[in-house]
CSV table of C-alpha atoms and ligand atoms in Angstrom, one decimal:
chain,number,residue,atom,x,y,z
A,209,MET,CA,113.9,101.8,24.5
A,210,ASN,CA,111.6,102.9,26.7
A,211,THR,CA,110.6,106.5,25.9
A,212,THR,CA,108.1,106.7,28.9
A,213,PRO,CA,108.7,110.0,30.7
A,214,PRO,CA,109.4,109.3,34.4
A,215,LYS,CA,106.9,109.9,36.8
A,216,ASP,CA,106.7,112.3,39.2
A,217,LYS,CA,108.5,111.6,42.8
A,218,PRO,CA,105.6,111.0,44.8
A,219,GLU,CA,104.5,113.7,47.3
A,220,SER,CA,106.4,112.5,50.8
A,221,SER,CA,103.6,112.2,53.3
A,222,VAL,CA,106.3,112.9,55.7
A,223,LYS,CA,105.5,116.5,57.2
A,224,GLU,CA,109.2,118.9,57.8
A,225,VAL,CA,109.6,119.8,61.0
A,226,ASP,CA,108.5,123.5,61.8
A,227,TRP,CA,111.5,124.3,63.9
A,228,SER,CA,110.0,128.1,64.5
A,229,ASP,CA,106.9,126.7,65.8
A,230,PHE,CA,107.4,125.4,69.6
A,231,ARG,CA,104.4,122.8,69.2
A,232,ASP,CA,106.4,121.0,66.2
A,233,HIS,CA,109.2,119.9,68.5
A,234,ILE,CA,110.6,119.1,71.9
A,235,ALA,CA,112.6,121.7,74.0
A,236,THR,CA,115.8,118.5,74.8
A,237,ALA,CA,116.4,117.7,71.4
A,238,ASP,CA,117.9,119.5,68.7
A,239,ARG,CA,117.7,119.3,65.3
A,240,GLU,CA,119.5,116.2,64.6
A,241,GLY,CA,117.7,114.4,67.5
A,242,ARG,CA,120.5,114.9,70.3
A,243,ARG,CA,119.5,115.3,73.8
A,244,GLN,CA,119.8,118.9,74.6
A,245,TRP,CA,120.4,119.4,78.4
A,246,ILE,CA,118.5,121.7,80.6
A,247,TYR,CA,120.8,124.1,82.9
A,248,PRO,CA,117.6,125.7,84.9
A,249,ARG,CA,118.3,128.5,86.5
A,250,LYS,CA,117.8,128.5,90.6
A,251,VAL,CA,114.6,130.0,91.6
A,252,SER,CA,113.4,132.0,94.7
A,253,GLY,CA,110.2,133.0,95.6
A,254,LYS,CA,106.7,132.6,97.4
A,255,PHE,CA,105.8,129.4,95.7
A,256,PHE,CA,109.2,127.8,96.1
A,257,ARG,CA,109.2,128.0,99.8
A,258,LEU,CA,105.8,126.8,100.2
A,259,ARG,CA,107.0,123.8,97.9
A,260,THR,CA,109.9,123.6,100.1
A,261,TRP,CA,108.2,123.2,103.0
A,262,PHE,CA,105.9,121.2,101.4
A,263,SER,CA,108.1,118.5,100.0
A,264,TRP,CA,109.9,118.2,103.4
A,265,LEU,CA,106.8,117.2,104.8
A,266,LEU,CA,106.6,114.7,101.7
A,267,LEU,CA,110.1,113.3,101.9
A,268,PHE,CA,109.6,112.5,105.8
A,269,ILE,CA,106.0,110.9,105.2
A,270,MET,CA,107.9,108.8,101.9
A,271,PHE,CA,111.0,108.1,104.1
A,272,ALA,CA,109.2,107.0,107.5
A,273,GLY,CA,106.1,105.1,105.6
A,274,PRO,CA,107.5,101.6,105.7
A,275,PHE,CA,108.2,102.0,109.8
A,276,ILE,CA,104.5,103.5,110.5
A,277,THR,CA,102.7,101.1,111.8
A,278,ILE,CA,98.7,101.2,112.5
A,279,HIS,CA,97.3,97.8,114.6
A,280,GLY,CA,100.9,96.2,113.5
A,281,ASN,CA,100.5,96.4,109.8
A,282,PRO,CA,102.4,98.8,107.8
A,283,LEU,CA,101.1,101.9,107.1
A,284,LEU,CA,101.7,100.5,102.8
A,285,LEU,CA,102.5,97.6,101.9
A,286,MET,CA,102.3,96.4,97.9
A,287,ASN,CA,103.8,93.1,98.0
A,288,ILE,CA,103.1,91.7,94.5
A,289,VAL,CA,105.1,88.5,94.5
A,290,GLU,CA,102.9,87.2,98.2
A,291,ARG,CA,99.8,88.9,97.0
A,292,LYS,CA,99.7,91.2,100.6
A,293,PHE,CA,98.6,94.5,99.9
A,294,VAL,CA,97.9,97.1,103.0
A,295,VAL,CA,96.5,100.2,102.6
A,296,PHE,CA,96.6,102.6,106.1
A,297,GLY,CA,96.7,99.5,108.1
A,298,GLN,CA,94.1,97.4,106.4
A,299,ILE,CA,95.4,94.2,104.8
A,300,PHE,CA,93.5,93.8,101.4
A,301,TRP,CA,94.0,89.8,100.9
A,302,PRO,CA,93.5,88.2,97.4
A,303,GLN,CA,90.1,87.6,98.2
A,304,ASP,CA,89.2,91.2,98.6
A,305,MET,CA,90.1,91.8,94.9
A,306,ILE,CA,87.0,93.3,94.1
A,307,ILE,CA,87.0,95.9,97.1
A,308,PHE,CA,90.9,96.6,95.9
A,309,ALA,CA,90.0,96.9,92.5
A,310,ILE,CA,86.9,99.6,93.3
A,311,ALA,CA,89.6,101.1,95.3
A,312,VAL,CA,91.6,101.3,92.7
A,313,LEU,CA,89.0,102.8,90.3
A,314,ILE,CA,87.9,105.6,92.5
A,315,PHE,CA,91.9,106.6,93.3
A,316,ALA,CA,91.8,107.1,89.1
A,317,VAL,CA,88.3,108.5,89.0
A,318,SER,CA,89.5,111.3,91.8
A,319,ILE,CA,92.6,112.3,89.6
A,320,LEU,CA,90.5,112.8,86.8
A,321,VAL,CA,88.4,115.0,88.7
A,322,PHE,CA,91.1,117.1,90.7
A,323,THR,CA,93.1,117.0,87.2
A,324,THR,CA,89.7,118.3,85.4
A,325,ALA,CA,89.2,121.1,88.3
A,326,PHE,CA,93.3,122.0,89.2
A,327,GLY,CA,95.3,120.6,86.0
A,328,ARG,CA,98.7,119.3,87.2
A,329,LEU,CA,98.7,120.4,90.6
A,330,TRP,CA,99.6,116.9,91.8
A,331,CYS,CA,103.1,117.0,89.3
A,332,GLY,CA,104.7,120.2,90.7
A,333,TRP,CA,103.8,119.9,94.4
A,334,ALA,CA,103.4,116.3,95.1
A,335,CYS,CA,104.8,113.5,92.3
A,336,PRO,CA,107.8,111.9,93.7
A,337,GLN,CA,109.4,112.5,90.5
A,338,THR,CA,109.6,116.2,90.9
A,339,VAL,CA,109.8,116.4,94.6
A,340,MET,CA,113.0,114.4,94.6
A,341,MET,CA,114.4,115.7,91.3
A,342,GLU,CA,113.6,119.3,92.1
A,343,MET,CA,113.7,119.5,95.8
A,344,VAL,CA,116.7,116.6,96.9
A,345,PHE,CA,118.8,116.0,93.3
A,346,ARG,CA,118.9,119.7,91.9
A,347,LYS,CA,119.3,121.2,95.0
A,348,ILE,CA,122.7,119.1,95.6
A,349,GLU,CA,123.6,120.0,92.1
A,350,TYR,CA,123.2,123.6,92.9
A,351,PHE,CA,125.3,122.9,95.8
A,352,ILE,CA,128.1,121.3,94.1
A,353,GLU,CA,128.3,122.8,90.3
A,354,GLY,CA,127.1,126.1,91.5
A,355,ASP,CA,124.2,127.9,89.8
A,356,ALA,CA,123.0,127.4,85.9
A,357,HIS,CA,125.8,129.3,84.1
A,358,GLN,CA,128.3,127.8,86.3
A,359,GLN,CA,127.2,124.2,85.5
A,360,ARG,CA,127.2,125.2,81.6
A,361,ALA,CA,130.9,126.6,82.2
A,362,LEU,CA,132.0,123.1,84.0
A,363,ASN,CA,130.8,120.9,81.3
A,364,LYS,CA,132.7,122.6,78.8
A,365,ALA,CA,135.6,122.9,80.5
A,366,ALA,CA,139.1,120.6,80.2
A,367,TRP,CA,139.1,117.7,82.7
A,368,ASP,CA,141.3,118.9,86.0
A,369,GLY,CA,141.4,118.0,89.4
A,370,THR,CA,138.3,120.6,90.3
A,371,LYS,CA,135.9,119.2,87.4
A,372,ILE,CA,137.0,115.3,88.3
A,373,ALA,CA,136.3,116.4,92.5
A,374,LYS,CA,133.2,117.8,91.8
A,375,LYS,CA,131.6,115.5,89.1
A,376,PHE,CA,132.9,112.5,91.4
A,377,PHE,CA,131.3,114.1,94.5
A,378,LYS,CA,127.6,115.2,93.1
A,379,HIS,CA,127.6,111.5,91.3
A,380,ALA,CA,129.0,109.1,94.5
A,381,LEU,CA,126.2,111.2,96.5
A,382,PHE,CA,123.5,110.8,93.9
A,383,TYR,CA,123.9,107.0,93.9
A,384,ALA,CA,123.9,106.8,97.6
A,385,LEU,CA,120.7,109.0,97.6
A,386,SER,CA,119.5,106.8,94.8
A,387,PHE,CA,120.4,103.5,96.5
A,388,LEU,CA,118.7,104.7,99.8
A,389,VAL,CA,115.1,105.4,97.5
A,390,GLY,CA,115.5,102.4,95.7
A,391,ASN,CA,115.6,100.7,99.4
A,392,VAL,CA,112.6,102.9,100.5
A,393,LEU,CA,110.6,101.6,97.6
A,394,LEU,CA,111.8,97.7,98.0
A,395,SER,CA,110.7,98.2,101.5
A,396,TYR,CA,107.1,99.5,100.3
A,397,ILE,CA,106.7,96.1,98.7
A,398,ILE,CA,108.7,93.7,100.5
A,399,GLY,CA,108.7,95.4,104.1
A,400,TRP,CA,111.2,96.6,106.2
A,401,GLN,CA,112.1,93.8,108.3
A,402,GLN,CA,112.4,91.7,105.2
A,403,LEU,CA,114.6,94.2,103.4
A,404,TYR,CA,116.9,94.7,106.7
A,405,GLN,CA,117.3,90.5,106.7
A,406,ILE,CA,118.4,91.0,103.3
A,407,VAL,CA,120.5,93.6,104.6
A,408,THR,CA,122.3,91.6,107.1
A,409,ASP,CA,121.8,88.2,106.1
A,410,PRO,CA,125.0,86.7,104.1
A,411,PRO,CA,124.7,87.7,100.4
A,412,ALA,CA,123.9,84.3,98.9
A,413,GLN,CA,120.6,83.8,101.0
A,414,HIS,CA,118.9,86.8,99.3
A,415,VAL,CA,120.1,87.0,95.7
A,416,THR,CA,116.8,87.7,94.1
A,417,GLY,CA,116.2,90.5,97.0
A,418,LEU,CA,119.8,91.9,96.2
A,419,ALA,CA,119.3,92.2,92.5
A,420,PHE,CA,116.7,94.0,93.1
A,421,MET,CA,118.6,96.6,95.2
A,422,ILE,CA,121.0,97.2,92.7
A,423,ALA,CA,118.4,97.2,89.8
A,424,PHE,CA,116.2,100.2,91.9
A,425,SER,CA,119.5,102.0,92.9
A,426,LEU,CA,120.3,101.9,89.3
A,427,LEU,CA,117.2,103.0,87.9
A,428,PHE,CA,116.9,105.9,90.1
A,429,TYR,CA,120.6,106.7,89.7
A,430,GLY,CA,119.8,106.8,86.0
A,431,ILE,CA,116.3,108.8,86.5
A,432,PHE,CA,117.8,111.6,88.5
A,433,ALA,CA,121.4,111.8,87.4
A,434,ARG,CA,120.6,111.5,83.2
A,435,PHE,CA,116.9,111.2,82.4
A,436,ARG,CA,115.6,114.0,84.3
A,437,GLU,CA,112.8,115.7,83.1
A,438,GLN,CA,112.0,113.0,80.1
A,439,ALA,CA,110.8,110.8,82.6
A,440,CYS,CA,107.7,113.4,83.0
A,441,THR,CA,107.5,114.1,78.8
A,442,PHE,CA,108.8,110.9,77.6
A,443,ILE,CA,107.3,108.5,80.1
A,444,CYS,CA,104.7,109.3,82.6
A,445,PRO,CA,101.0,108.7,81.3
A,446,TYR,CA,99.6,111.2,83.5
A,447,GLY,CA,101.3,113.8,81.7
A,448,ARG,CA,99.8,112.5,78.3
A,449,LEU,CA,96.3,112.8,79.7
A,450,GLN,CA,96.6,116.1,79.8
A,451,SER,CA,95.5,116.9,77.0
A,452,LEU,CA,92.2,115.2,77.4
A,453,LEU,CA,91.2,116.0,81.0
A,454,LEU,CA,91.9,119.8,80.9
A,455,ASP,CA,89.4,122.3,79.2
A,456,GLU,CA,89.4,125.8,79.3
A,457,ASN,CA,87.8,126.2,83.0
A,458,SER,CA,90.9,124.2,84.3
A,459,ILE,CA,93.5,125.9,86.7
A,460,VAL,CA,96.8,125.6,85.0
A,461,VAL,CA,99.7,127.6,85.3
A,462,ALA,CA,99.1,130.2,82.5
A,463,TYR,CA,100.6,133.4,81.3
A,464,ASP,CA,98.3,136.3,81.0
A,465,TYR,CA,99.2,137.0,77.4
A,466,LYS,CA,96.2,139.6,77.6
A,467,ARG,CA,98.3,141.9,79.9
A,468,GLY,CA,101.5,140.6,79.0
A,469,GLU,CA,101.3,141.4,75.5
A,470,LYS,CA,102.9,142.8,73.4
A,471,ARG,CA,106.2,141.8,74.6
A,472,GLY,CA,109.0,144.3,74.4
A,473,ILE,CA,112.4,144.9,76.6
A,474,LEU,CA,111.7,147.6,78.8
A,475,LYS,CA,114.3,150.6,77.9
A,476,ARG,CA,115.7,152.6,80.7
A,477,ALA,CA,113.9,155.1,82.4
A,478,GLN,CA,111.1,153.9,80.5
A,479,LYS,CA,108.1,154.4,82.1
A,480,PHE,CA,105.2,151.5,81.9
A,481,GLY,CA,102.2,154.4,80.8
A,482,GLU,CA,104.6,155.3,78.0
A,483,ARG,CA,105.0,151.6,77.1
A,484,ARG,CA,101.6,150.6,77.5
A,485,PHE,CA,100.7,154.0,74.8
A,486,ALA,CA,103.2,152.4,72.0
A,487,GLY,CA,101.1,149.1,71.6
A,488,PHE,CA,103.7,147.1,75.0
A,489,GLY,CA,101.9,145.0,77.7
A,490,ASP,CA,103.7,143.9,81.3
A,491,CYS,CA,106.5,141.5,79.7
A,492,VAL,CA,109.7,143.0,79.1
A,493,ALA,CA,111.0,139.8,77.8
A,494,CYS,CA,113.4,139.3,80.3
A,495,ASN,CA,113.1,135.5,79.3
A,496,GLN,CA,113.5,135.1,83.5
A,497,CYS,CA,110.5,132.5,83.0
A,498,VAL,CA,112.0,130.3,80.3
A,499,SER,CA,115.6,130.3,82.3
A,500,VAL,CA,114.1,128.8,85.5
A,501,CYS,CA,112.4,126.4,83.7
A,502,PRO,CA,113.0,122.7,84.4
A,503,THR,CA,111.6,121.5,81.3
A,504,GLY,CA,113.3,124.2,78.7
A,505,ILE,CA,109.8,125.5,77.8
A,506,ASP,CA,108.3,128.7,77.3
A,507,ILE,CA,104.9,129.2,79.3
A,508,ARG,CA,104.5,132.6,77.2
A,509,ASN,CA,103.3,130.2,74.2
A,510,GLY,CA,100.5,128.8,76.4
A,511,THR,CA,99.6,125.6,78.3
A,512,GLN,CA,102.0,122.8,76.7
A,513,MET,CA,102.3,119.2,77.9
A,514,GLU,CA,105.6,119.2,79.0
A,515,CYS,CA,104.4,121.6,81.6
A,516,VAL,CA,104.7,120.2,85.1
A,517,HIS,CA,103.0,123.3,86.9
A,518,CYS,CA,106.2,123.6,89.0
A,519,THR,CA,105.4,127.0,89.5
A,520,ALA,CA,109.0,128.4,88.7
A,521,CYS,CA,108.3,130.6,86.0
A,522,MET,CA,105.6,132.4,88.4
A,523,ASP,CA,108.6,132.9,91.1
A,524,ALA,CA,110.6,134.3,88.8
A,525,CYS,CA,108.6,136.7,86.8
A,526,ASP,CA,106.9,137.7,90.0
A,527,SER,CA,110.5,138.6,90.6
A,528,VAL,CA,110.9,140.6,87.6
A,529,MET,CA,107.4,142.4,88.2
A,530,ALA,CA,108.2,143.6,91.6
A,531,LYS,CA,111.4,144.3,90.4
A,532,VAL,CA,109.6,147.1,87.2
A,533,GLY,CA,106.8,147.8,89.8
A,534,ASN,CA,104.4,146.2,88.3
A,535,PRO,CA,101.5,144.3,89.7
A,536,LEU,CA,102.5,140.4,89.9
A,537,GLY,CA,100.9,137.1,89.1
A,538,LEU,CA,101.5,137.9,85.0
A,539,ILE,CA,102.0,134.4,85.5
A,540,ARG,CA,100.2,132.3,88.0
A,541,TYR,CA,97.4,129.7,88.3
A,542,ALA,CA,94.1,130.6,86.0
A,543,SER,CA,92.2,129.1,83.6
A,544,LEU,CA,91.9,130.0,80.0
A,545,ASN,CA,88.2,131.4,80.4
A,546,GLY,CA,89.8,132.8,83.4
A,547,ILE,CA,92.6,135.1,81.6
A,548,GLU,CA,90.0,135.5,78.6
A,549,ARG,CA,87.0,136.3,80.0
A,550,GLY,CA,88.0,137.2,84.0
A,551,GLU,CA,85.6,134.1,84.8
A,552,ARG,CA,86.0,132.3,88.0
A,553,LEU,CA,86.5,128.1,88.3
A,554,ARG,CA,83.0,127.1,87.1
A,555,PHE,CA,80.8,123.7,87.8
A,556,THR,CA,81.1,121.9,84.5
A,557,PRO,CA,79.0,119.2,83.3
A,558,ARG,CA,82.0,117.4,82.8
A,559,LEU,CA,83.2,117.6,86.3
A,560,GLY,CA,79.9,117.0,87.7
A,561,GLY,CA,79.7,113.8,85.2
A,562,TYR,CA,83.1,112.8,87.3
A,563,LEU,CA,81.6,112.9,90.6
A,564,ILE,CA,78.5,111.6,90.1
A,565,VAL,CA,81.0,108.4,88.7
A,566,LEU,CA,83.0,108.9,91.8
A,567,ALA,CA,80.2,109.1,94.2
A,568,ALA,CA,78.6,105.9,93.0
A,569,LEU,CA,82.3,104.1,93.5
A,570,ALA,CA,82.7,105.2,96.5
A,571,GLY,CA,78.9,104.3,97.6
A,572,LEU,CA,80.0,100.9,96.3
A,573,LEU,CA,82.9,100.4,97.9
A,574,ALA,CA,81.7,101.5,101.6
A,575,VAL,CA,79.0,98.7,101.0
A,576,MET,CA,81.9,96.3,100.1
A,577,VAL,CA,83.9,97.3,102.9
A,578,PHE,CA,81.0,97.3,105.6
A,579,THR,CA,80.2,94.4,104.7
A,580,ARG,CA,83.2,92.7,104.1
A,581,SER,CA,83.2,89.1,105.9
A,582,ASP,CA,85.7,89.1,109.2
A,583,VAL,CA,86.7,85.8,108.2
A,584,GLU,CA,87.6,84.0,105.0
A,585,ALA,CA,87.9,80.3,104.9
A,586,THR,CA,88.9,77.8,102.1
A,587,ILE,CA,88.8,73.9,102.5
A,588,LEU,CA,90.9,71.9,99.6
A,589,ARG,CA,91.4,68.6,99.3
A,590,ALA,CA,95.4,68.0,100.0
A,591,PRO,CA,96.4,67.5,96.4
A,592,GLY,CA,98.0,64.2,95.2
A,593,SER,CA,95.8,62.3,98.4
A,594,LEU,CA,93.8,59.5,98.6
A,595,PHE,CA,90.7,58.1,100.5
A,596,GLN,CA,91.7,56.2,103.5
A,597,GLN,CA,90.0,53.0,105.4
A,598,MET,CA,90.5,53.1,109.3
A,599,PRO,CA,90.5,50.0,111.7
A,600,ASP,CA,87.4,50.5,112.5
A,601,GLY,CA,85.1,51.1,109.2
A,602,HIS,CA,85.3,54.7,108.8
A,603,PHE,CA,87.0,56.4,105.9
A,604,SER,CA,89.2,59.3,106.1
A,605,ASN,CA,90.0,62.3,103.5
A,606,LEU,CA,93.0,64.8,103.7
A,607,TYR,CA,92.1,68.2,103.6
A,608,THR,CA,94.2,72.1,103.7
A,609,VAL,CA,92.5,74.6,105.6
A,610,ARG,CA,93.1,78.2,105.2
A,611,VAL,CA,91.6,80.8,107.9
A,612,VAL,CA,92.3,84.6,106.9
A,613,ASN,CA,91.3,86.5,109.8
A,614,LYS,CA,90.5,90.5,109.0
A,615,THR,CA,90.0,91.2,112.7
A,616,SER,CA,92.2,92.6,115.2
A,617,ARG,CA,91.8,89.8,117.4
A,618,ARG,CA,92.8,86.4,117.9
A,619,LEU,CA,90.1,84.3,116.0
A,620,PRO,CA,89.6,80.4,117.9
A,621,VAL,CA,88.1,78.9,114.7
A,622,LYS,CA,85.8,75.2,114.9
A,623,LEU,CA,84.9,72.7,112.1
A,624,GLN,CA,81.9,70.9,111.7
A,625,LEU,CA,80.6,68.2,109.7
A,626,GLU,CA,77.0,69.9,108.8
A,627,ASN,CA,75.0,67.7,106.8
A,628,LEU,CA,76.4,64.4,107.7
A,629,PRO,CA,77.5,62.4,110.6
A,630,GLY,CA,81.5,62.2,111.2
A,631,HIS,CA,84.7,63.7,112.7
A,632,ILE,CA,86.8,66.4,111.8
A,633,LEU,CA,90.2,66.1,113.3
A,634,VAL,CA,92.5,69.5,113.0
A,635,MET,CA,96.3,68.3,113.0
A,636,GLY,CA,98.6,69.9,115.7
A,637,GLY,CA,95.5,71.2,118.1
A,638,GLU,CA,93.6,74.2,117.7
A,639,LEU,CA,93.0,76.5,115.4
A,640,VAL,CA,93.6,79.8,116.4
A,641,VAL,CA,94.0,82.7,114.2
A,642,PRO,CA,96.1,85.4,115.0
A,643,PRO,CA,95.0,89.1,114.2
A,644,GLN,CA,95.0,90.1,110.4
A,645,LYS,CA,96.9,86.9,109.7
A,646,LEU,CA,96.8,83.7,107.3
A,647,LEU,CA,96.4,80.5,109.2
A,648,GLU,CA,97.3,77.2,107.2
A,649,ASN,CA,96.8,73.8,108.6
A,650,SER,CA,96.1,70.3,107.5
A,651,VAL,CA,92.5,68.2,109.0
A,652,LEU,CA,91.5,65.1,108.6
A,653,VAL,CA,87.4,64.5,107.7
A,654,GLU,CA,86.2,60.9,108.5
A,655,LEU,CA,83.1,59.9,107.7
A,656,ASP,CA,80.8,56.4,108.6
A,657,SER,CA,80.6,53.9,105.2
A,658,GLY,CA,77.3,54.1,105.8
A,659,ALA,CA,76.7,57.9,105.2
A,660,MET,CA,79.0,58.0,102.0
A,661,LYS,CA,77.5,57.4,98.6
A,662,ALA,CA,79.9,55.3,96.1
A,663,GLY,CA,82.7,57.7,94.3
A,664,THR,CA,82.3,61.0,95.7
A,665,THR,CA,80.0,62.6,98.3
A,666,PRO,CA,79.3,66.2,98.9
A,667,ILE,CA,80.2,67.4,102.1
A,668,VAL,CA,79.2,70.5,104.1
A,669,ILE,CA,81.5,71.8,106.7
A,670,GLY,CA,80.8,75.1,109.0
A,671,VAL,CA,83.9,77.2,110.2
A,672,TYR,CA,82.3,78.8,113.9
A,673,SER,CA,84.2,81.0,116.4
A,674,ASP,CA,82.8,81.6,119.9
A,675,ASP,CA,79.9,79.1,118.9
A,676,LYS,CA,78.9,81.8,115.9
A,677,ARG,CA,78.7,79.9,112.4
A,678,LEU,CA,80.9,82.7,109.9
A,679,GLN,CA,80.8,80.3,106.9
A,680,THR,CA,79.9,77.3,105.3
A,681,ILE,CA,81.8,75.0,102.6
A,682,ASN,CA,81.1,72.9,100.3
A,683,THR,CA,83.6,70.2,99.1
A,684,ALA,CA,83.8,66.8,98.2
A,685,PHE,CA,84.8,63.7,100.1
A,686,ILE,CA,86.2,60.6,97.9
A,687,GLY,CA,85.8,57.3,99.2
A,688,PRO,CA,85.3,53.6,96.9
A,689,ARG,CA,83.6,53.6,93.9
A,690,ASP,CA,81.4,50.7,95.0
B,848,LIG,S1,109.7,136.6,83.4
B,848,LIG,FE1,107.6,137.7,82.6
B,848,LIG,S2,108.3,139.5,82.1
B,848,LIG,FE2,110.2,138.2,81.8
B,848,LIG,S3,109.6,137.4,80.0
B,848,LIG,FE3,108.9,135.7,80.9
B,848,LIG,S4,106.8,136.5,81.6
B,848,LIG,FE4,108.1,138.2,80.8
B,849,LIG,S1,106.6,126.3,82.5
B,849,LIG,FE1,106.5,126.7,84.1
B,849,LIG,S2,105.1,125.9,85.7
B,849,LIG,FE2,105.8,124.7,83.9
B,849,LIG,S3,107.0,123.7,84.2
B,849,LIG,FE3,108.3,125.5,83.2
B,849,LIG,S4,108.8,126.6,84.8
B,849,LIG,FE4,107.8,124.4,85.8
């Protein structure tokens, strides 16, 4: 019989969730891990008005973008399938990928610099997710279902005719808008002309395009109707980067705890002088800042990863402060140092470092853009073709020539053998490349057998336009081995 006493159960390394600590759990899940639906109250105020006007401008740019052209090219096109990228009307061909990569790097470093200095200003004011959710979908929801308390009551109510009608109307509108947004996104990928063809041609001709259309619509419907703030708190990598990028000098939406604490409900007819004498601060514990927050957090707990800097709590608190006759800005744009020590925005060594990297990259980009050649040509032997011997004794090879014209004028191109006597015959007449386009053609190169080596002969082809040599290309000419 085993008489060894049982060993003590090993201590679990899993830490219990402290539900009283806001940093230990997220506001959108309960103890069982179920979704806690957020019902943010309608907000109004100075910042909301400014954001509304700004969002109209952004929405106009977003919806009009695919139709705006510069030199006949779209404002922005990210055609990954055809590897064609257009930024501000400038086509970036696969040959320009280094320039494109540096531009993307500059964009990323700009985000670092901007975020270090100004926090998540982008998220609250310009991110398409926030703009669409708070300025379009949320407003439709308020219009159909009412403010937060009415939405709560409607969701708890039994399914009667009114509830069915409201829900149907809301979700039909949500889906229609999602379809529109999905199509706008698609037109930034394939161009509106191709999108128009998908819409007008018989469905069987564009099965893939239609599949993407439906997939994008369902994706956006899912995000705006159900997933909502979780896109910012669970998915968005930019939100996750905040803890790395922000420091005590970054400007964030912040609660002035020095002024606000200790919190306490404002008693009827109580003067603020009396409150302060009793040890209370300006926060009257009305919870208005929490009730308007679309991510369900309490900004009085300090800067949190979930905060998208939407300014709703600033407006809500300002309206409370105005009512009780206190200065506005208890919740405001400020840095931690600004609140603790009254410091203004400082130029920190980290910010300086980012700016040096940014300036170096911008300089490199400028050099590459200004020294970028206007024409890029490639000449490759036609796949699977062999040499041919002509009746006059010459040998010929078939090639495919591809010429990219990056200028905004038509470009007549001539090809000429540079190192050996011979001829180049362009199939189908002259090579004239339309502005900002790629032209592909077949060319026949003829060499005299006397100029050829056994097997492979290296040849050099010059690419000319207006008698000016733009490029030379080295390639190989195949002939008989003996
Ligand atoms: S809205 Fe202002 S006063 Fe009211 S709880 Fe929030 S911080 Fe305090
Ligand atoms: S804490 Fe304020 S700024 Fe941050 S998400 Fe909530 S309401 Fe918006």
